[in-house]
Amino acid sequence: MTAAFLVVLVLYLAVIMGISVWSYFRTEDEVDFIAAGRSIGPLVGGAVLAATQISAGTFVGTVGRHYLTGFSWGWIWLGLWAGWLVSAFFVAPKLRRFGALTVPDYISVRFGSDAAGALAGALIVVSYTIYLVAQFQAGGEIALVVFGIRPLTAMLLIVASTAIYTLLGGVRSSSYIEFVQTLIMVGALLVAVPALLSQVGGLDHVGAIRRSWAFLGSLDERLTGWWYGPKELIAFGASFGLSIAAAPYELTRFYSMRDERTARRAIYVSIGFQAVIGVCVLALGMLMRVLYPILPHQDQASAVMAFQVLPSVVGALLLVAMLSAIMSTVNSVLLVTGAGVAHDLYGKYVRPGASQKHLVTVNRISIVVLSLIPIWFALQKLGDVQAIVVEQAKFIASFFFVPVVIGLNWRHGTAAGAVAAMLGGFGACLLWELFFQARLFPRFGLDAVEVGVATSLLLFLVVSRWTEPPPEESLRTFFGNAENG
Amino acid sequence: MIGTPPGGAALRRVASAIFLLAGSAASAQEPPRLLEARVSVQLDAEAARVQAIYELEGAPGELELRALRPPRQRLRPVGPTSAGSAPSGGVERLPGSYRWVARPRVADREEGGRSRLRLAYVVTGTLDRVPVFVPAVPAVPGETRIELRIRGRPGGSRDPGGFPRFARTDEGQLLARPDNLPSFVRLPSRLGRTLDRAAEAAVALLLLAGAGGWWALRARGRRRSLRRSRDP
């Protein structure tokens, strides 16, 4: 296994380094670095959106959740895809038409306020630091199971290898690398499911499914029924759906696509990839519970499967896919947070007249610094990987859904309304999580994400009603002339 | 293994960690852990005789064990079922699984002492998969020693496969040392090896087809845009 893994890993690294170097020589300015020269088509774009969405949270966390809780976690995909459709119809085309470089750019222009944009940049950096914690923690779990090395070493290796391709080629290299990653993920998963089924029942896959279902039902009937009730599933689905409709690291990818039509088609392609991946991780998590009813931690299920159950090359590919999923998400998040610091904060407030070359350098330095902070949190093991991903999604939804989705489709939103919505949503979500969630969720089924988004929406509508509207030229970019509304 | 509350737990732990209070919530009593499991399967023409010895850190009063229940198979506990313990209730046959509740014998009465459990059973019928009872206590990666040994299957290659992955020893036995205890062993077979190879070939084909498809689409897109740029 180790030899097979090393061969596959070396081949994979050779491919991504080749793409990175190729991209480096084609990156001349900030538009090339952050938006790939706006050249990405629907197939690569869809694969990129899927690869960005499919992170360690999916490969390690979701497989782990299905391992621990069985079938019912699968329903949250519906919330996620609803979020994608909201994005396809109400967000992606308008954002792509606007053609900025970052999401805070959109906030600044739409609401005619650089302060609102800077606040968005700062909140993005905070929230995505949480997301990186989940990625690094997943990397640590895989490294422990597969190589027996210390999680800190694994995390530093992930940072180093990801930083290289992020620093070299920006979005152009990461887009093509993520396309390769999606192919590997889908290919390995499609083969892994029958491979696991054949362990349980040989060529009789129907019999194996029936036997596995009966086995899990006899372990705990909630595994094949409802581990989570409707309240929890709605809360989880809302967290993912509302956040994905406004997730900066996904929205930034629309800017790199050719045009509005490409952005929308890329979303459909992405949902197709995700449907395949979603069904496969559900099956794999549950089958792993059949093969190994007791693992030390649910987050180890996918690494154990790849390393100890699957045929060598398939397992090695799946491990590479997992590591690359972590790397692609780390890469996407670093690009967004790096741009948040360099483009939205440094370029606008510290040195407004800085040259393109200088901004790219600051961006690259920010990426290195921002990649190191979450490692400390990851070493504390603050929860399972999926729980951390859910927390991050709640925050993104609470401060971004309203300014992005409602702001793009309701012309009366103002800068003060957007600032109030972001701060209020973030604050309400945080306070509810810390002080009320444990006591009030079981009684009323009210989750922090619902409280955060509702607070954000209320503040946006009320404050916008009583404050100065943005300049007409800001609105024209998104809504046309006033009479066209 | 722990469940996860709907939300907030991770965040509260973030807050604790920030204020350097993370250690204060640690539980005082450690749950039992699996230190060692040795499972030996003796195959003959009609039956598989299984003997399993488990060593645990901690001494649970009763221990529940589960195994996969393959079709067309019978499982019968044999006596003496225990050198250190006696099963309290025998084997329960559930749809899809076997359940065995046993009482491990305390081997070391010191604080945090060890306990030991020995099970023995005979499996008859279809023998391509042999149930292995998994105690409801987790292994510790890198520390727990697990050994699965199959005797009575002479001949074959050094890397015969099966589940978990077995290797052939010099004495002709099949030996696997996985990090965690599986709910059954699948005996190595020619069909299993063929399936493994087919899986590897399928993944290579899928990757090639995906890459080729993308290349073809890209070439078609380029031709189209070239044609459009030539049109007046």
XYZ file of C-alpha atoms in Angstrom:
717
model
C 0.000 0.000 0.000
C 2.710 2.447 0.935
C 4.549 1.861 -2.351
C 1.326 2.264 -4.348
C 0.445 5.380 -2.408
C 3.874 6.903 -2.926
C 3.774 6.235 -6.686
C 0.289 7.748 -7.032
C 1.237 10.701 -4.808
C 4.421 11.439 -6.754
C 2.523 11.259 -10.077
C -0.182 13.539 -8.720
C 2.328 16.066 -7.335
C 4.153 16.057 -10.679
C 0.890 16.915 -12.474
C -0.070 19.743 -10.115
C 3.420 21.205 -10.080
C 3.429 21.129 -13.893
C 0.106 22.993 -13.973
C 1.355 25.476 -11.346
C 4.524 26.307 -13.259
C 2.548 26.625 -16.515
C 0.147 29.020 -14.740
C 2.971 30.986 -13.163
C 4.274 31.972 -16.589
C 0.783 33.006 -17.670
C 0.100 35.176 -14.587
C 0.922 38.776 -15.339
C -1.394 40.899 -13.202
C -3.941 40.783 -10.348
C -6.828 39.793 -12.695
C -4.791 36.798 -13.828
C -3.896 35.859 -10.236
C -7.324 36.273 -8.619
C -9.646 35.581 -11.585
C -7.639 33.384 -14.016
C -7.974 36.029 -16.719
C -11.757 35.274 -16.730
C -11.155 32.312 -19.030
C -12.734 29.296 -17.244
C -15.459 27.326 -19.117
C -18.531 25.478 -17.712
C -17.041 21.988 -17.363
C -13.840 23.078 -15.647
C -15.853 25.736 -13.778
C -18.362 23.149 -12.536
C -15.590 20.808 -11.477
C -13.886 23.699 -9.698
C -17.085 24.618 -7.828
C -17.533 20.974 -6.841
C -13.909 20.601 -5.766
C -14.142 23.753 -3.688
C -17.383 22.568 -2.103
C -16.134 19.006 -1.602
C -13.597 19.492 1.106
C -12.231 17.534 4.020
C -15.659 18.222 5.460
C -17.062 15.829 2.845
C -14.357 13.195 2.560
C -13.532 12.964 6.225
C -16.378 14.713 8.058
C -19.396 13.581 6.015
C -18.149 10.010 5.639
C -17.595 10.118 9.418
C -21.111 11.452 10.034
C -22.666 8.707 7.904
C -20.480 6.201 9.731
C -21.699 7.470 13.104
C -25.295 8.441 12.392
C -26.243 6.496 9.264
C -28.601 7.491 6.508
C -30.422 10.606 7.739
C -27.429 12.955 7.413
C -27.845 12.531 3.625
C -30.929 14.765 3.632
C -28.819 17.858 4.245
C -27.630 17.683 0.603
C -31.092 18.919 -0.388
C -30.504 22.126 1.587
C -27.093 22.487 -0.008
C -28.411 22.085 -3.553
C -31.248 24.511 -2.851
C -28.506 26.986 -1.935
C -26.737 26.277 -5.236
C -29.949 26.888 -7.187
C -30.483 30.199 -5.378
C -26.952 31.041 -6.412
C -27.583 29.972 -10.041
C -30.701 32.110 -10.409
C -30.164 35.088 -8.128
C -26.438 35.476 -7.461
C -23.937 34.023 -9.948
C -25.091 35.713 -13.168
C -25.324 39.157 -11.556
C -21.990 38.851 -9.819
C -20.280 37.623 -12.983
C -21.834 40.485 -15.002
C -20.475 42.900 -12.412
C -17.031 41.356 -12.948
C -15.152 42.359 -9.803
C -12.228 40.506 -8.251
C -13.494 39.784 -4.736
C -16.806 39.622 -2.883
C -15.970 42.643 -0.673
C -15.474 44.493 -4.001
C -19.109 43.752 -4.737
C -20.194 44.951 -1.274
C -18.201 48.200 -1.704
C -19.658 48.979 -5.136
C -23.219 47.760 -4.593
C -23.668 49.758 -1.392
C -21.349 52.624 -2.367
C -19.261 52.175 0.786
C -15.645 51.069 1.152
C -16.227 50.626 4.893
C -18.888 47.978 4.228
C -16.457 46.202 1.880
C -13.677 46.305 4.475
C -16.016 44.883 7.140
C -16.949 42.062 4.757
C -13.239 41.386 4.179
C -12.546 41.211 7.921
C -15.505 38.894 8.611
C -14.407 36.618 5.767
C -10.932 36.300 7.261
C -12.390 35.391 10.706
C -14.937 32.864 9.418
C -12.591 31.124 7.039
C -9.979 30.715 9.706
C -12.544 28.406 11.373
C -12.974 26.551 8.082
C -9.236 26.024 7.751
C -9.201 24.503 11.234
C -11.493 21.708 9.954
C -9.271 21.098 6.926
C -6.083 20.882 8.965
C -7.721 18.659 11.562
C -8.845 16.268 8.811
C -5.325 16.214 7.395
C -4.023 15.363 10.855
C -6.465 12.426 11.216
C -5.474 10.999 7.828
C -1.774 11.359 8.580
C -2.181 9.634 11.948
C -4.021 6.637 10.477
C -2.017 6.253 7.284
C 1.516 7.286 8.163
C 1.458 7.307 11.942
C 3.003 10.783 11.894
C 2.184 13.613 14.269
C -0.758 15.821 13.207
C 1.392 18.985 13.468
C 3.880 17.610 10.941
C 1.027 16.708 8.584
C -0.534 20.154 8.894
C 2.748 21.919 8.149
C 3.270 19.680 5.105
C -0.234 20.511 3.849
C 0.404 24.235 4.304
C 3.743 24.029 2.532
C 2.504 22.068 -0.480
C -0.698 24.105 -0.828
C 1.089 27.406 -0.434
C 3.441 26.482 -3.273
C 0.725 26.064 -5.856
C -1.368 28.925 -4.491
C 1.606 31.282 -4.529
C 2.811 30.191 -7.945
C -0.256 30.387 -10.077
C -3.202 31.874 -8.149
C -6.668 30.987 -9.442
C -5.543 29.831 -12.887
C -3.418 26.990 -11.543
C -5.899 26.113 -8.801
C -8.786 25.942 -11.309
C -7.094 23.376 -13.523
C -5.711 21.491 -10.530
C -9.194 21.330 -9.016
C -10.540 19.950 -12.268
C -7.984 17.134 -12.037
C -8.916 16.653 -8.350
C -12.620 16.362 -9.144
C -11.907 13.709 -11.762
C -9.822 11.762 -9.261
C -12.429 12.131 -6.486
C -15.346 11.013 -8.657
C -13.339 8.201 -10.269
C -12.062 6.829 -6.950
C -15.448 7.107 -5.225
C -17.318 5.421 -8.075
C -14.991 2.460 -7.826
C -14.774 2.452 -4.012
C -18.504 1.786 -3.488
C -18.633 -1.504 -5.458
C -15.265 -2.460 -3.967
C -16.687 -2.155 -0.440
C -19.912 -3.895 -1.426
C -17.904 -6.801 -2.799
C -16.229 -7.183 0.621
C -19.662 -7.681 2.183
C -21.316 -9.765 -0.522
C -19.017 -10.611 -3.454
C -20.674 -9.945 -6.795
C -24.144 -9.957 -5.239
C -24.298 -6.203 -4.573
C -28.064 -6.181 -4.006
C -27.665 -8.870 -1.359
C -24.758 -6.924 0.161
C -26.864 -3.776 0.398
C -29.736 -5.691 2.008
C -27.377 -7.404 4.465
C -25.596 -4.168 5.357
C -28.922 -2.411 5.913
C -30.092 -5.216 8.217
C -26.775 -5.230 10.089
C -26.877 -1.468 10.696
C -30.550 -1.597 11.697
C -29.745 -4.257 14.278
C -26.836 -2.202 15.653
C -29.056 0.828 16.132
C -32.337 1.323 14.320
C -31.649 5.074 14.025
C -28.767 4.267 11.634
C -31.250 3.236 8.956
C -34.015 5.592 10.092
C -33.895 8.991 11.727
C -30.831 9.676 13.820
C -31.561 13.340 13.348
C -35.086 14.692 13.548
C -36.608 17.295 11.239
C -35.477 20.194 13.484
C -31.818 19.215 13.260
C -31.961 18.418 9.537
C -33.604 21.751 8.741
C -30.956 23.550 10.807
C -28.065 21.712 9.129
C -29.596 22.077 5.646
C -30.228 25.794 6.232
C -26.652 26.289 7.449
C -25.191 24.737 4.320
C -27.767 26.079 1.845
C -27.809 29.665 3.064
C -24.024 29.774 3.295
C -23.352 28.240 -0.110
C -25.650 30.775 -1.791
C -23.346 33.505 -0.519
C -20.036 31.733 0.158
C -17.183 34.063 -0.833
C -14.821 31.287 -1.846
C -17.429 29.920 -4.259
C -18.585 33.355 -5.455
C -14.997 34.348 -6.238
C -14.873 31.416 -8.664
C -17.704 32.938 -10.720
C -15.461 35.911 -11.432
C -12.969 33.620 -13.159
C -15.585 32.255 -15.603
C -16.070 33.454 -19.159
C -19.518 35.014 -18.790
C -22.863 34.871 -16.923
C -24.150 31.894 -18.906
C -20.981 29.960 -18.151
C -21.365 30.697 -14.427
C -24.914 29.315 -14.379
C -24.040 26.236 -16.434
C -21.046 25.593 -14.189
C -23.411 25.403 -11.202
C -25.517 22.723 -12.899
C -22.378 20.740 -13.758
C -21.251 21.144 -10.153
C -24.558 19.837 -8.750
C -24.159 16.772 -10.999
C -20.669 16.092 -9.622
C -21.901 16.671 -6.071
C -24.853 14.312 -6.491
C -22.488 11.499 -7.471
C -20.108 12.335 -4.644
C -22.942 12.695 -2.099
C -24.432 9.277 -2.844
C -20.985 7.681 -2.759
C -19.930 9.166 0.611
C -23.263 8.137 2.123
C -22.746 4.554 0.949
C -19.103 4.484 2.014
C -19.753 5.834 5.509
C -22.474 3.279 6.167
C -20.536 0.379 4.634
C -17.530 1.234 6.777
C -19.744 0.876 9.846
C -20.635 -2.625 8.638
C -16.992 -3.569 8.145
C -15.698 -1.873 11.314
C -18.549 -1.322 13.809
C -16.236 0.353 16.352
C -13.574 2.848 15.288
C -11.774 5.116 17.758
C -13.270 8.177 16.041
C -15.719 8.573 13.181
C -13.330 10.927 11.343
C -10.949 7.997 10.828
C -13.457 6.010 8.746
C -12.360 7.331 5.360
C -8.629 6.980 6.016
C -9.079 3.418 7.341
C -11.160 2.597 4.266
C -8.556 3.935 1.838
C -5.584 2.448 3.630
C -6.887 -0.903 4.828
C -9.960 -1.934 2.814
C -9.763 -0.821 -0.811
C -7.479 -2.343 -3.450
C -4.077 -0.624 -3.251
C -4.273 1.705 -6.241
C -7.914 2.669 -5.611
C -7.133 3.328 -1.948
C -4.076 5.337 -2.892
C -6.110 7.412 -5.343
C -8.777 8.005 -2.725
C -6.141 9.103 -0.225
C -4.670 11.444 -2.803
C -8.198 12.699 -3.555
C -8.757 13.335 0.164
C -5.486 15.140 0.563
C -6.122 17.104 -2.598
C -9.656 17.982 -1.400
C -8.078 19.398 1.732
C -5.465 21.200 -0.332
C -8.000 22.612 -2.801
C -10.189 23.972 -0.028
C -7.217 25.370 1.851
C -6.080 26.888 -1.422
C -9.501 28.432 -2.197
C -9.880 29.798 1.302
C -6.359 31.193 1.307
C -6.979 32.907 -2.024
C -10.108 34.539 -0.609
C -8.634 35.527 2.751
C -5.353 36.616 1.160
C -7.296 38.802 -1.265
C -9.379 40.078 1.672
C -6.242 41.336 3.388
C -4.247 42.506 0.345
C -6.933 43.756 -2.034
C -9.758 44.816 0.289
C -7.859 46.079 3.333
C -4.235 46.828 2.373
C -4.922 48.045 -1.185
C -7.769 50.310 -0.135
C -6.737 51.558 3.302
C -3.006 51.075 3.872
C -1.545 51.867 0.438
C -4.304 52.871 -1.971
C -1.868 53.632 -4.808
C 0.096 50.394 -4.578
C 1.200 48.821 -7.851
C -0.250 45.536 -9.126
C 3.048 43.795 -8.478
C 3.155 45.095 -4.916
C -0.434 43.924 -4.253
C 0.325 40.431 -5.551
C 3.365 40.299 -3.217
C 1.275 41.426 -0.220
C -1.352 38.843 -1.198
C 1.273 36.108 -1.211
C 2.670 37.134 2.192
C -0.875 37.244 3.654
C -1.502 33.721 2.374
C 1.536 32.386 4.245
C 0.620 34.171 7.506
C -3.081 33.274 7.374
C -2.344 29.618 6.720
C -0.394 29.229 9.969
C -2.947 30.644 12.458
C -5.587 27.832 12.188
C -2.991 25.144 12.886
C -2.992 25.970 16.608
C -6.772 25.633 16.777
C -6.673 22.377 14.813
C -4.228 20.901 17.313
C -6.733 21.572 20.136
C -9.279 19.195 18.451
C -12.262 21.404 19.144
C -14.857 19.059 17.683
C -15.267 16.553 14.862
C -14.501 17.837 11.371
C -18.125 18.059 10.262
C -19.134 19.999 13.394
C -16.485 22.645 12.670
C -17.631 22.904 9.043
C -21.233 23.395 10.216
C -20.178 26.185 12.616
C -18.347 27.999 9.856
C -21.325 27.639 7.500
C -23.621 29.166 10.128
C -21.432 32.256 10.410
C -21.069 32.747 6.660
C -24.838 32.429 6.215
C -25.570 34.773 9.119
C -23.470 37.689 7.949
C -23.366 37.220 4.172
C -26.604 35.736 2.896
C -28.645 38.920 3.274
C -26.156 41.483 1.888
C -25.303 39.204 -1.052
C -28.566 37.519 -2.046
C -31.071 40.154 -0.942
C -28.646 42.988 -1.758
C -28.280 41.750 -5.336
C -32.039 41.505 -5.846
C -33.540 44.376 -3.814
C -32.437 47.827 -4.861
C -33.466 49.624 -1.652
C -30.702 48.124 0.497
C -28.271 50.751 1.816
C -24.686 50.752 3.085
C -25.837 51.261 6.685
C -28.324 48.419 6.215
C -25.576 46.127 4.903
C -23.206 46.964 7.773
C -26.012 46.425 10.322
C -26.983 43.137 8.633
C -23.421 41.799 8.670
C -22.624 42.816 12.248
C -26.076 41.916 13.581
C -26.172 38.538 11.836
C -22.675 37.591 12.974
C -23.312 38.778 16.545
C -26.722 37.097 16.855
C -25.345 33.786 15.541
C -22.365 33.927 17.905
C -24.433 34.819 20.992
C -27.073 32.181 20.262
C -24.414 29.492 19.796
C -22.610 30.384 22.996
C -25.501 30.990 25.367
C -28.832 29.708 24.038
C -28.345 26.869 21.530
C -27.859 24.059 24.037
C -30.903 25.049 26.132
C -33.365 26.400 23.585
C -32.733 24.312 20.457
C -34.196 21.104 21.928
C -37.304 22.979 23.109
C -38.029 25.326 20.204
C -35.882 23.934 17.382
C -34.452 27.373 16.742
C -30.881 27.129 15.504
C -28.188 29.834 15.522
C -28.202 30.046 11.718
C -31.933 30.775 11.644
C -31.559 33.397 14.386
C -28.527 34.927 12.646
C -30.109 35.163 9.192
C -33.446 36.426 10.578
C -31.667 39.124 12.609
C -29.551 40.075 9.616
C -32.626 40.316 7.359
C -34.605 42.355 9.859
C -31.757 44.818 10.401
C -31.137 45.101 6.649
C -34.778 45.935 5.918
C -35.301 48.295 8.862
C -31.999 50.180 8.679
C -32.193 50.458 4.877
C -35.680 51.904 5.197
C -34.405 54.817 7.323
C -31.004 55.554 5.786
C -29.595 57.222 2.690
C -29.738 55.041 -0.476
C -26.485 54.349 -2.353
C -25.564 56.515 -5.336
C -27.558 55.791 -8.514
C -24.447 54.734 -10.461
C -23.792 51.974 -7.897
C -27.315 50.632 -8.362
C -27.217 50.922 -12.147
C -24.480 48.265 -12.314
C -26.822 45.696 -10.785
C -30.371 46.863 -11.476
C -30.193 48.977 -14.641
C -32.034 52.295 -14.593
C -34.462 53.117 -11.765
C -37.543 52.801 -13.973
C -36.478 49.292 -15.018
C -36.152 48.500 -11.361
C -17.351 7.267 19.952
C -19.423 10.277 20.678
C -22.471 11.838 19.112
C -22.475 15.501 18.279
C -25.056 17.960 19.546
C -26.842 20.143 17.004
C -24.297 22.887 17.284
C -22.359 25.178 19.522
C -20.223 22.548 21.242
C -17.253 23.113 18.974
C -17.633 26.853 19.302
C -17.824 26.712 23.073
C -14.662 24.650 23.027
C -13.037 27.322 20.800
C -13.878 29.882 23.460
C -12.492 27.588 26.164
C -9.326 27.015 24.187
C -8.833 30.722 23.641
C -9.048 31.287 27.367
C -6.768 28.301 27.965
C -9.477 26.387 29.765
C -9.626 23.492 27.346
C -8.178 20.968 29.777
C -10.629 21.703 32.577
C -13.523 19.884 30.941
C -11.644 16.607 30.560
C -13.448 13.631 31.988
C -11.880 12.064 35.062
C -12.768 8.448 34.248
C -11.356 6.967 31.067
C -13.669 4.554 29.194
C -12.412 0.987 28.553
C -10.144 0.470 25.547
C -9.144 -2.532 23.515
C -5.499 -3.393 24.147
C -5.217 -6.624 22.236
C -7.356 -8.952 20.133
C -6.185 -12.289 18.795
C -8.564 -14.186 16.540
C -7.656 -17.585 15.236
C -9.733 -19.370 12.559
C -9.099 -23.077 11.978
C -10.647 -24.164 8.676
C -11.571 -27.678 7.673
C -13.835 -29.015 4.962
C -17.124 -28.362 6.778
C -16.505 -25.835 9.511
C -14.486 -22.894 10.749
C -13.487 -23.115 14.425
C -12.856 -19.672 15.830
C -11.130 -18.730 19.027
C -10.944 -15.072 20.005
C -9.094 -13.545 22.949
C -9.601 -9.918 23.915
C -7.634 -7.886 26.434
C -9.129 -4.647 27.648
C -7.902 -1.714 29.637
C -10.560 -1.213 32.277
C -13.005 -3.802 33.534
C -16.536 -3.391 32.225
C -19.088 -5.552 34.083
C -20.651 -6.713 30.829
C -19.354 -6.364 27.325
C -21.472 -6.383 24.190
C -19.909 -7.830 21.051
C -21.256 -7.735 17.496
C -20.462 -9.649 14.318
C -21.794 -9.653 10.766
C -24.223 -12.487 10.087
C -23.625 -13.800 6.552
C -26.430 -15.760 4.849
C -26.613 -19.576 4.716
C -24.492 -19.967 7.795
C -24.811 -21.313 11.359
C -22.836 -20.165 14.370
C -22.625 -22.192 17.572
C -20.706 -21.270 20.737
C -18.556 -24.132 21.982
C -17.413 -24.917 25.486
C -15.597 -24.247 27.492
C -16.374 -20.837 25.976
C -14.021 -19.112 28.266
C -10.765 -19.543 30.066
C -11.237 -16.279 31.871
C -14.880 -15.521 31.523
C -18.264 -16.978 30.831
C -20.721 -15.522 28.350
C -23.694 -14.320 30.310
C -26.334 -14.829 27.708
C -25.007 -16.709 24.654
C -25.395 -15.579 21.078
C -28.447 -13.681 19.937
C -29.291 -13.944 16.244
C -30.546 -10.609 14.933
C -31.350 -9.703 11.315
C -27.931 -9.112 9.759
C -25.880 -9.473 12.941
C -24.942 -11.655 15.889
C -24.942 -10.162 19.385
C -23.012 -11.680 22.259
C -23.061 -10.221 25.737
C -20.195 -11.531 27.877
C -18.604 -10.886 31.250
C -14.839 -10.285 30.987
C -12.707 -11.548 33.851
C -10.692 -8.913 35.685
C -7.043 -9.849 35.220
C -5.501 -7.030 37.216
C -7.345 -5.468 40.122
C -5.043 -2.444 40.324
C -6.643 0.894 39.514
C -7.391 1.035 35.801
C -6.817 -2.718 35.717
C -7.057 -5.031 32.744
C -9.705 -7.562 31.900
C -9.749 -10.522 29.567
C -12.357 -12.327 27.525
C -12.150 -15.519 25.516
C -14.805 -16.671 23.051
C -14.928 -19.867 21.025
C -17.445 -20.803 18.348
C -17.930 -22.980 15.297
C -19.263 -21.709 12.005
C -20.815 -24.084 9.480
C -22.470 -23.585 6.093
C -21.056 -21.045 3.611
C -17.561 -20.239 4.799
C -16.315 -17.498 2.488
C -16.987 -14.978 5.263
C -16.406 -15.855 8.912
C -17.981 -13.646 11.611
C -15.624 -11.941 14.075
C -17.074 -10.517 17.288
C -16.176 -6.862 17.811
C -16.337 -5.618 21.416
C -18.019 -2.261 21.973
C -14.753 -0.614 23.031
C -12.492 1.241 20.612
C -8.945 0.322 19.633
C -6.191 2.911 20.037
C -4.353 3.603 16.766
C -0.722 2.600 17.028
C -1.166 0.957 20.463
C -3.763 -1.802 20.158
C -2.399 -5.088 18.817
C -4.850 -6.951 16.592
C -4.003 -10.232 14.959
C -6.205 -12.388 12.745
C -4.836 -15.780 11.810
C -6.319 -18.389 9.459
C -5.052 -21.950 9.505
C -5.909 -24.751 7.133
C -5.699 -22.898 3.817
C -2.463 -24.201 2.280
C -1.039 -23.059 -1.061
C -1.602 -19.830 -2.964
C 0.367 -16.613 -3.386
C 2.240 -14.642 -0.693
C -0.165 -11.716 -1.077
C -3.525 -13.460 -1.311
C -5.782 -10.474 -0.445
C -9.056 -11.088 1.400
C -10.528 -8.837 4.063
C -8.772 -7.519 5.990
C -5.730 -7.821 3.751
C -3.939 -11.070 4.621
C -0.346 -12.101 4.020
C 0.890 -15.693 3.924
C 3.433 -16.615 6.585
C 6.333 -19.031 6.139
C 4.291 -21.673 7.961
C 1.554 -21.361 5.342
C -0.916 -19.539 7.592
C -2.770 -16.398 6.612
C -2.063 -13.454 8.884
C -3.532 -9.938 9.068
C -2.675 -7.197 11.549
C -5.230 -4.423 10.985
C -5.466 -1.349 13.234
C -9.139 -2.017 14.020
C -11.183 -5.145 14.470
C -13.472 -6.015 11.514
C -16.921 -7.608 11.945
C -15.931 -10.556 9.713
C -13.041 -11.957 7.728
C -13.417 -12.638 4.024
C -11.264 -15.560 3.036
C -8.895 -14.892 0.138
C -10.226 -16.170 -3.174
C -9.467 -15.960 -6.851
C -12.716 -14.035 -7.367
C -11.680 -11.473 -4.732
C -8.333 -10.907 -6.441
C -10.051 -10.564 -9.825
C -12.463 -8.006 -8.361
C -9.563 -6.017 -6.888
C -7.813 -5.940 -10.244
C -11.053 -5.013 -12.013
C -11.529 -2.137 -9.573
C -8.044 -0.847 -10.260
C -8.516 -1.128 -14.003
C -11.903 0.626 -13.739
C -10.494 3.602 -11.894
C -7.694 3.956 -14.446
C -10.242 3.771 -17.284
C -12.511 6.327 -15.616
C -9.625 8.750 -15.212
C -8.515 8.289 -18.797
C -12.081 8.670 -20.074
C -12.607 11.804 -17.978
C -9.369 13.384 -19.123
C -10.040 12.396 -22.747
C -13.592 13.752 -22.590
C -12.386 17.049 -21.236
C -9.693 17.264 -23.882
C -12.262 16.582 -26.643
C -14.699 19.174 -25.280
C -11.941 21.732 -24.985
C -10.797 21.089 -28.553
C -14.399 21.417 -29.799
C -14.817 24.685 -27.897
C -11.626 26.045 -29.410
C -12.692 25.076 -32.924
C -16.054 26.779 -32.358
C -14.569 30.011 -31.077
C -12.074 29.993 -33.966
C -14.953 29.542 -36.422
C -16.897 32.351 -34.754
C -13.924 34.691 -34.898
C -13.546 33.977 -38.640
C -17.232 34.680 -39.361
C -17.809 38.230 -40.539
